[in-house]
XYZ file of C-alpha atoms in Angstrom:
574
model
C 51.600 -15.669 15.322
C 52.145 -13.666 12.106
C 49.400 -11.236 10.921
C 48.754 -13.347 7.789
C 48.257 -16.529 9.794
C 46.046 -14.678 12.275
C 43.813 -13.399 9.473
C 43.591 -16.884 7.959
C 42.702 -18.311 11.370
C 40.009 -15.643 11.835
C 38.481 -16.315 8.426
C 38.458 -20.081 8.926
C 36.928 -19.826 12.396
C 34.171 -17.466 11.285
C 33.333 -19.581 8.236
C 33.013 -22.717 10.373
C 30.943 -20.963 13.038
C 28.629 -19.238 10.569
C 28.153 -22.355 8.450
C 27.002 -24.319 11.493
C 24.726 -21.473 12.539
C 23.200 -21.060 9.078
C 22.383 -24.759 8.806
C 20.244 -24.408 11.929
C 18.864 -20.932 11.214
C 19.098 -20.134 7.491
C 16.921 -17.028 7.927
C 19.874 -15.263 9.623
C 21.479 -14.970 6.200
C 18.707 -12.582 5.222
C 19.821 -10.367 8.080
C 23.565 -10.678 7.500
C 23.297 -10.107 3.772
C 20.319 -7.749 3.736
C 22.009 -5.031 1.703
C 25.381 -6.659 0.970
C 26.848 -4.624 3.859
C 26.859 -5.160 7.600
C 27.046 -2.354 10.119
C 29.860 -2.696 12.667
C 27.493 -2.177 15.588
C 25.504 -5.270 14.574
C 28.429 -7.686 14.697
C 27.657 -8.552 18.302
C 25.027 -11.049 17.129
C 27.613 -13.416 15.635
C 27.215 -17.051 16.751
C 29.641 -17.344 19.660
C 31.886 -15.198 21.910
C 35.086 -16.085 20.040
C 33.587 -14.953 16.741
C 32.387 -11.738 18.352
C 35.902 -10.947 19.493
C 37.575 -11.877 16.223
C 35.033 -9.958 14.112
C 35.841 -6.723 15.934
C 39.510 -6.971 14.959
C 38.990 -8.284 11.434
C 38.921 -5.809 8.526
C 35.310 -4.961 7.759
C 35.568 -5.677 4.041
C 36.983 -9.164 4.686
C 34.169 -9.978 7.112
C 31.538 -8.835 4.611
C 33.087 -11.008 1.879
C 33.190 -14.049 4.159
C 29.566 -13.717 5.253
C 28.442 -13.128 1.661
C 30.297 -16.251 0.515
C 28.655 -18.395 3.182
C 25.204 -16.888 2.851
C 24.776 -17.075 -0.930
C 23.948 -20.810 -1.021
C 21.665 -20.485 2.005
C 19.538 -17.480 1.112
C 15.963 -18.436 0.326
C 14.930 -16.234 -2.593
C 11.265 -17.203 -2.509
C 8.705 -14.517 -1.552
C 8.907 -13.619 2.169
C 5.702 -12.900 4.062
C 4.509 -12.169 7.567
C 3.170 -14.963 9.692
C -0.167 -14.627 11.439
C 1.480 -13.177 14.551
C 3.446 -10.608 12.547
C 6.850 -12.300 12.787
C 9.184 -11.483 9.926
C 10.528 -14.072 7.503
C 7.827 -16.637 8.090
C 8.251 -18.096 4.616
C 6.542 -17.525 1.287
C 2.853 -17.564 0.581
C 1.130 -20.686 -0.701
C -0.424 -20.185 -4.145
C -2.590 -22.780 -5.780
C -0.630 -25.812 -7.080
C -1.655 -25.039 -10.643
C 0.167 -21.708 -10.336
C 3.314 -23.170 -8.739
C 5.234 -23.245 -12.012
C 8.609 -22.914 -10.294
C 8.552 -25.677 -7.704
C 12.005 -24.797 -6.355
C 10.859 -21.300 -5.363
C 7.342 -21.957 -4.058
C 6.607 -23.600 -0.712
C 4.284 -26.559 -0.541
C 3.319 -25.654 3.035
C 2.717 -22.148 4.385
C 5.238 -20.975 6.945
C 7.924 -23.465 5.843
C 11.006 -22.092 4.151
C 12.143 -23.949 1.046
C 15.903 -24.015 0.486
C 16.827 -22.704 -2.928
C 19.839 -23.813 -4.850
C 22.829 -21.521 -5.170
C 21.747 -18.438 -7.069
C 23.395 -18.140 -10.482
C 25.380 -14.948 -10.984
C 23.851 -13.523 -14.154
C 25.390 -10.787 -16.200
C 23.336 -8.738 -18.623
C 20.945 -10.863 -20.640
C 19.715 -10.533 -24.201
C 15.938 -10.441 -24.637
C 13.847 -9.797 -27.715
C 11.423 -6.875 -27.648
C 7.891 -8.213 -28.316
C 7.271 -6.063 -31.401
C 3.826 -7.430 -32.269
C 2.227 -6.820 -28.854
C 4.034 -3.495 -28.372
C 3.775 -2.045 -31.859
C 3.319 1.730 -31.811
C 3.975 1.977 -28.061
C 6.878 3.542 -26.184
C 8.499 1.184 -23.657
C 10.739 2.078 -20.724
C 11.856 -0.950 -18.772
C 14.493 -2.165 -16.319
C 15.072 -5.292 -14.272
C 17.587 -6.161 -11.602
C 18.768 -9.328 -9.912
C 18.409 -9.867 -6.135
C 21.659 -7.949 -5.613
C 20.268 -4.854 -7.403
C 22.571 -5.384 -10.404
C 21.240 -4.335 -13.815
C 20.608 -7.273 -16.109
C 18.227 -5.898 -18.746
C 16.608 -2.643 -19.763
C 14.994 -0.537 -22.456
C 15.732 3.153 -21.926
C 16.040 2.618 -18.130
C 17.248 6.146 -17.280
C 14.538 8.282 -18.888
C 11.944 9.477 -16.336
C 8.276 8.625 -16.708
C 5.080 9.212 -14.774
C 4.818 6.356 -12.243
C 1.050 6.785 -11.709
C -0.057 4.416 -8.920
C 3.279 2.586 -8.757
C 4.280 5.628 -6.676
C 2.326 3.938 -3.869
C 5.187 1.432 -3.589
C 7.370 4.216 -2.186
C 4.737 5.525 0.230
C 3.647 2.116 1.506
C 7.263 0.989 2.000
C 8.054 4.160 3.952
C 4.960 3.614 6.109
C 6.053 0.060 6.928
C 9.550 1.264 7.837
C 8.610 4.393 9.812
C 5.256 3.446 11.369
C 5.952 -0.344 11.570
C 3.562 -3.122 10.409
C 1.711 -3.278 13.757
C 0.793 0.444 13.740
C -2.903 1.270 14.189
C -4.912 4.485 14.019
C -6.603 5.079 17.368
C -10.225 6.265 17.561
C -11.379 8.137 20.686
C -14.425 10.004 21.925
C -13.746 12.362 24.842
C -15.828 14.655 27.041
C -17.006 15.372 30.579
C -19.886 13.156 31.698
C -22.297 14.395 34.365
C -25.012 11.848 35.028
C -26.472 10.800 31.693
C -25.192 13.907 29.876
C -21.991 15.112 28.253
C -21.716 18.739 29.326
C -18.401 19.671 27.658
C -17.073 19.504 24.105
C -17.866 16.200 22.417
C -14.389 15.539 21.004
C -13.884 13.075 18.148
C -10.341 12.009 17.162
C -9.714 9.328 14.523
C -6.054 10.347 13.884
C -6.865 10.881 10.210
C -7.671 7.209 9.630
C -8.757 6.582 6.017
C -10.705 3.422 6.905
C -13.032 4.587 9.683
C -16.345 2.860 8.914
C -19.994 2.858 10.030
C -19.118 -0.271 12.011
C -16.453 1.647 13.929
C -18.981 4.405 14.601
C -21.474 1.876 15.958
C -18.803 0.391 18.259
C -18.050 3.833 19.741
C -21.738 4.663 20.238
C -22.318 1.289 21.946
C -19.640 2.246 24.476
C -21.370 5.585 25.096
C -24.671 3.784 25.655
C -23.021 1.383 28.103
C -22.006 4.449 30.169
C -25.631 5.542 30.293
C -25.184 8.633 28.126
C -28.471 9.942 26.724
C -27.686 13.502 25.625
C -24.821 15.670 24.421
C -25.034 19.307 25.537
C -21.677 20.562 24.230
C -20.601 21.156 20.621
C -19.167 18.418 18.405
C -15.415 19.053 17.994
C -13.223 17.303 15.401
C -9.520 17.014 16.274
C -7.495 18.004 13.196
C -3.772 17.806 14.055
C -3.458 14.771 11.739
C -4.743 16.729 8.746
C -3.283 19.416 6.474
C -6.387 21.666 6.200
C -6.524 21.151 2.417
C -8.916 18.468 1.202
C -7.156 17.886 -2.109
C -3.616 16.455 -1.908
C -1.048 18.130 -4.204
C -1.751 17.272 -7.837
C -5.337 16.102 -7.291
C -6.908 19.304 -8.584
C -5.762 18.396 -12.112
C -8.286 15.536 -12.162
C -12.012 16.292 -12.182
C -14.078 13.226 -11.382
C -16.752 12.018 -8.964
C -15.253 8.515 -8.838
C -13.882 7.158 -5.527
C -10.249 7.332 -6.708
C -10.568 11.137 -6.660
C -11.741 11.398 -3.032
C -10.032 14.094 -1.006
C -9.058 13.724 2.640
C -10.229 15.351 5.877
C -9.530 15.648 9.595
C -12.038 12.820 10.020
C -12.987 10.398 7.249
C -15.934 8.065 6.823
C -15.841 5.088 4.461
C -12.831 6.538 2.591
C -14.954 9.649 1.911
C -17.201 7.685 -0.418
C -20.982 7.291 -0.265
C -22.679 4.049 -1.264
C -25.809 4.352 -3.427
C -28.121 1.335 -3.607
C -30.706 1.172 -6.411
C -33.457 -1.451 -6.471
C -35.899 -1.720 -9.372
C -39.512 -2.210 -8.338
C -42.188 -4.392 -9.878
C -44.248 -1.668 -11.548
C -43.128 0.232 -14.613
C -42.866 4.027 -14.892
C -42.201 4.335 -11.156
C -39.078 5.602 -9.441
C -36.778 2.852 -8.094
C -36.051 2.602 -4.383
C -32.873 4.442 -3.393
C -30.852 3.796 -0.216
C -27.853 5.860 0.905
C -25.214 4.248 3.121
C -24.244 5.292 5.699
C -27.544 7.046 6.524
C -27.014 10.821 6.687
C -28.600 14.173 5.859
C -25.544 15.600 4.138
C -26.013 13.762 0.815
C -29.012 14.997 -1.196
C -30.625 12.763 -3.852
C -32.333 13.890 -7.066
C -34.090 10.809 -8.408
C -35.206 11.094 -12.033
C -34.614 7.399 -12.759
C -37.526 5.238 -13.902
C -38.348 1.535 -13.790
C -38.787 0.721 -17.461
C -37.437 -0.960 -20.574
C -35.750 -4.265 -21.252
C -32.280 -3.098 -20.369
C -30.962 -0.968 -17.512
C -29.336 2.285 -18.573
C -28.613 3.910 -15.236
C -26.890 7.272 -14.944
C -25.392 8.086 -11.555
C -23.292 11.171 -10.846
C -22.475 13.486 -7.952
C -21.639 17.162 -7.771
C -20.989 19.806 -5.147
C -23.738 22.248 -4.245
C -22.953 24.653 -1.429
C -21.958 22.591 1.611
C -23.579 19.353 0.383
C -22.983 16.590 -2.128
C -25.840 15.981 -4.580
C -26.460 12.552 -6.121
C -28.170 12.869 -9.503
C -29.931 9.740 -10.807
C -31.262 9.342 -14.338
C -31.915 6.755 -17.020
C -33.818 3.513 -16.553
C -33.652 0.300 -14.576
C -35.557 -2.829 -15.575
C -38.303 -4.173 -13.258
C -37.325 -6.766 -10.634
C -33.647 -6.161 -11.408
C -32.420 -6.647 -7.863
C -30.043 -4.348 -6.055
C -27.345 -2.382 -7.849
C -24.564 -0.543 -6.032
C -22.630 2.594 -6.955
C -19.896 4.399 -5.045
C -19.194 8.124 -5.450
C -16.906 10.612 -3.707
C -18.194 13.238 -1.297
C -16.906 16.812 -1.406
C -16.880 17.748 2.307
C -15.450 14.892 4.418
C -16.049 16.550 7.819
C -19.666 17.494 7.073
C -20.296 13.962 5.765
C -18.760 12.412 8.897
C -20.700 14.616 11.336
C -23.994 14.026 9.533
C -23.497 10.248 9.699
C -22.515 10.603 13.383
C -25.619 12.624 14.264
C -27.905 10.238 12.405
C -26.389 7.229 14.192
C -26.659 8.923 17.628
C -30.282 9.880 16.966
C -31.131 6.326 15.908
C -29.672 5.082 19.208
C -31.703 7.557 21.265
C -28.877 9.965 22.141
C -29.936 13.620 21.796
C -27.649 16.370 20.460
C -28.415 19.886 21.679
C -26.141 22.034 19.495
C -26.151 22.163 15.692
C -23.019 22.258 13.566
C -19.480 21.273 14.552
C -16.025 22.753 15.157
C -12.602 21.748 13.878
C -9.678 22.290 16.274
C -6.029 21.375 16.590
C -5.460 20.332 20.195
C -2.058 19.760 21.792
C -3.676 18.405 24.943
C -7.042 18.112 26.675
C -8.405 17.525 30.165
C -11.430 15.652 28.818
C -12.095 12.052 29.823
C -11.946 9.206 27.292
C -15.513 7.933 26.986
C -15.071 5.469 24.112
C -12.166 4.136 22.065
C -11.406 1.755 19.221
C -8.706 1.317 16.594
C -8.134 0.613 12.924
C -6.817 -2.642 11.436
C -3.039 -3.150 11.510
C -0.927 -1.123 9.095
C 0.062 -4.334 7.290
C -3.636 -4.828 6.436
C -4.033 -1.219 5.300
C -0.965 -1.582 3.071
C -2.436 -4.745 1.583
C -5.726 -2.994 0.823
C -3.978 0.029 -0.691
C -1.738 -2.143 -2.884
C -4.294 -4.735 -3.985
C -6.999 -2.192 -4.817
C -4.869 0.916 -5.444
C -6.541 3.099 -2.815
C -5.418 6.709 -3.179
C -6.962 7.872 0.087
C -5.121 5.231 2.144
C -1.835 6.119 0.460
C -2.306 9.863 1.036
C -3.347 9.405 4.666
C -0.276 7.243 5.343
C 1.852 9.812 3.496
C 0.739 12.461 6.002
C 1.186 10.035 8.907
C 4.849 9.267 8.139
C 5.660 12.975 8.003
C 3.948 13.597 11.323
C 5.622 10.595 12.966
C 9.041 11.598 11.677
C 8.971 15.309 12.550
C 6.183 15.673 15.122
C 3.626 18.450 15.399
C 0.673 18.677 13.059
C 0.642 16.773 9.758
C 1.295 18.589 6.492
C 2.390 17.819 2.948
C 5.814 19.425 3.386
C 6.725 17.097 6.264
C 5.385 14.096 4.351
C 7.469 14.879 1.273
C 10.613 15.466 3.336
C 10.114 12.190 5.237
C 9.708 10.198 2.016
C 12.832 11.716 0.439
C 14.757 10.920 3.631
C 13.492 7.327 3.583
C 14.585 6.854 -0.031
C 18.042 8.261 0.704
C 18.639 5.326 3.070
C 18.425 3.020 0.043
C 20.729 5.061 -2.157
C 17.981 6.940 -4.039
C 18.918 10.597 -4.464
C 16.398 13.416 -4.390
C 17.430 14.428 -7.920
C 16.485 10.998 -9.302
C 12.725 11.460 -8.965
C 9.985 14.071 -8.599
C 7.524 13.605 -5.732
C 4.164 15.358 -5.888
C 2.033 13.300 -3.486
C 1.863 9.858 -1.903
C -0.523 8.083 -4.282
C 0.795 8.934 -7.754
C -2.371 10.746 -8.876
C -0.374 13.626 -10.366
C 0.690 14.598 -13.861
C 4.098 15.983 -12.878
C 5.455 13.040 -10.826
C 8.512 11.351 -12.355
C 10.810 8.376 -11.771
C 12.858 6.111 -14.041
C 12.525 2.358 -14.395
C 16.172 1.966 -13.371
C 15.671 3.823 -10.084
C 12.390 2.091 -9.219
C 13.710 -1.410 -9.950
C 16.837 -0.697 -7.856
C 14.729 0.475 -4.919
C 12.533 -2.635 -5.051
C 15.565 -4.922 -5.135
C 16.882 -3.312 -1.957
C 13.513 -3.220 -0.193
C 13.075 -6.960 -0.725
C 15.765 -7.793 1.835
C 14.701 -5.231 4.429
C 13.005 -7.265 7.204
C 10.808 -4.297 8.184
C 9.507 -3.784 4.649
C 10.080 -6.759 2.343
C 7.732 -9.386 3.839
C 4.690 -7.122 4.245
C 5.226 -5.300 0.955
C 5.621 -8.439 -1.139
C 2.624 -10.194 0.406
C 0.466 -7.099 -0.181
C 1.073 -6.821 -3.933
C -1.474 -8.069 -6.485
C -0.634 -11.496 -7.912
C -0.480 -11.821 -11.685
C -3.760 -13.230 -13.017
C -5.091 -14.059 -9.532
C -6.166 -11.042 -7.469
C -6.274 -7.267 -7.027
C -5.675 -5.033 -10.017
C -3.824 -7.879 -11.780
C -6.916 -10.079 -11.839
C -7.815 -9.199 -15.410
C -8.511 -11.273 -18.495
C -5.439 -9.849 -20.241
C -3.199 -11.455 -17.598
C -4.916 -14.858 -17.430
C -3.541 -17.783 -19.389
C 0.027 -16.497 -19.117
C 2.882 -18.720 -17.898
C 3.543 -15.915 -15.411
C 0.290 -16.457 -13.503
C 1.140 -16.727 -9.813
C 4.820 -15.861 -10.374
C 4.599 -12.068 -10.619
C 3.664 -9.780 -7.743
C 3.419 -6.160 -8.812
C 1.700 -2.793 -8.420
C -0.148 -1.391 -11.402
C -0.565 2.244 -12.415
C -2.785 3.894 -15.026
C -3.246 7.468 -16.204
C -4.310 8.875 -19.562
C -2.032 7.349 -22.190
C 0.272 5.503 -19.771
C 0.269 2.143 -17.988
C 2.943 1.237 -15.462
C 3.838 -1.953 -13.633
C 6.510 -2.535 -10.982
C 7.235 -5.452 -8.694
C 8.889 -8.852 -8.644
C 9.196 -11.769 -11.060
C 9.769 -15.163 -9.458
C 12.033 -17.075 -11.835
C 15.431 -18.757 -11.808
C 14.821 -19.646 -8.153
C 14.942 -15.965 -7.165
C 12.991 -12.713 -7.149
C 13.916 -10.236 -9.903
C 12.657 -6.670 -9.473
C 11.341 -4.844 -12.528
C 9.617 -1.620 -13.563
C 7.807 -1.106 -16.868
C 6.205 1.959 -18.418
C 4.194 1.731 -21.643
C 2.973 4.961 -23.234
C 0.637 5.224 -26.208
C -2.761 6.626 -27.233
C -4.010 3.051 -27.606
C -6.608 1.569 -25.219
C -5.440 0.534 -21.758
C -5.823 -3.196 -22.444
C -3.323 -2.974 -25.326
C -0.755 -1.285 -23.107
C -1.259 -4.022 -20.532
C -0.857 -6.675 -23.223
C 2.509 -5.109 -24.049
C 3.511 -5.281 -20.365
C 2.624 -8.948 -20.288
C 4.654 -9.606 -23.445
C 7.715 -7.802 -22.032
C 7.578 -9.823 -18.805
C 7.149 -13.099 -20.686
C 10.156 -12.210 -22.861
C 12.183 -11.426 -19.725
C 11.121 -14.689 -18.103
C 12.175 -16.663 -21.172
C 15.541 -14.895 -21.435
C 16.277 -15.485 -17.749
C 15.349 -19.155 -18.036
C 17.739 -19.634 -20.960
C 20.518 -17.796 -19.162
C 20.033 -19.771 -15.950
C 20.186 -23.078 -17.824
C 23.353 -22.049 -19.625
C 24.982 -20.919 -16.362
C 24.114 -24.218 -14.711
């Protein structure tokens, strides 16, 4: 048989075999066409033995073209998510029917994949800049189709400060390197003799940013079940998952007592934030009742607030004083006003954690003989595990960090990926190197961005809208990243940081999933627009001295203009 006929026979056979396979399992197309290229070592999963043999002898470029041709009509471009058991490609989420504006791209039942029509091949589109909404503001914008091809942009190559959209890079790297089912492990170790712990009382939370009073209670309950009534040795905090510097790089440029500015520690309680509860009493000119949660002796309260007036004017602030955090209360609260809650950062995470630990142990009748605590990096220990627990799954942590823009979760995961990748103790240098290495796998060069930290709270961080939109387009089809990342992003006008009045009433409600970012004078937005029966990645930066809501209004106008231009183009192509 001549070489030409053999090649034709190979192509025909593979097309027939793949077509039959895709009709039964359309999700395989996501795998075959994940990045428009297929590694040779993965060809052994082709449908039958004959195809396996033929694919090894066929030119690689021809095989890629054939699979792409077959897969294009079969790829479901609706948002992928994780199923309840963590399986990838379980189908898109199920928004409310009133938000399902694109019925071809939104499932009517969760977990069921809707077949999309063949994706139109769009070249660059023409869209009008919304001059009225964006007047006096500098826009940098880029969008790409599902194949990472540029289709629209406004100054897409100039770098800008990504602010919290930088979390998209960190959270994606965490999903890829740590995996969605990763959990931080919490352990208490020591040597028990009778009802006493006679050795070091070792606490290790692996640097978890979400350790809570509930987790502490669960560990203490296990100690009580072992009959432990006293701790004779010192409290020791294991610190190999921490960098020894409470402020991540870039954080020192921002002075604030708000939770977004919380530093990190070798152990962390309630994201290193203290909850302050204020309840106005019945009688005027009295001090309101103040409750600190979790209970501890580390946080000191100065209460100069009074129950008075017809309107509450409460002033709550915190500051560092020696080795404590001081909560200063002033102003007025009206009588019978109910409970009000405030959350403020603490300045010494380890001292805060140990104080809450000691208070909880004392309340449960467990005595502690030695004051203070020690911080050690341990490579191994001969102590016995006395109690253990774990954090929620990484996929849940990513969701929380994305929906509510948690800096401390992002920075803790940033350290964790560096430690997982290179071993040893965690530090910022390893974290930065690991993130650059992760991005290189998606064609993003080190010279194309400036990394400062993992959360984006930095004035010197830089990336361009073209680079960020390209990365998102490629991440979408990565089975380890795409489903969890997309399902974690805030939904336009519905939840998270996109649940704002400025986004409600838009035709985009429910069809945009994106991460927001805000710093002084800049608002950023990056994610996916569901239109034209596909997901289009985008990144927008709006800079101006105007109020934040006006910058966000400009972002909304740009996305609506893009949506309209894509709709027109799709109709003309069809």
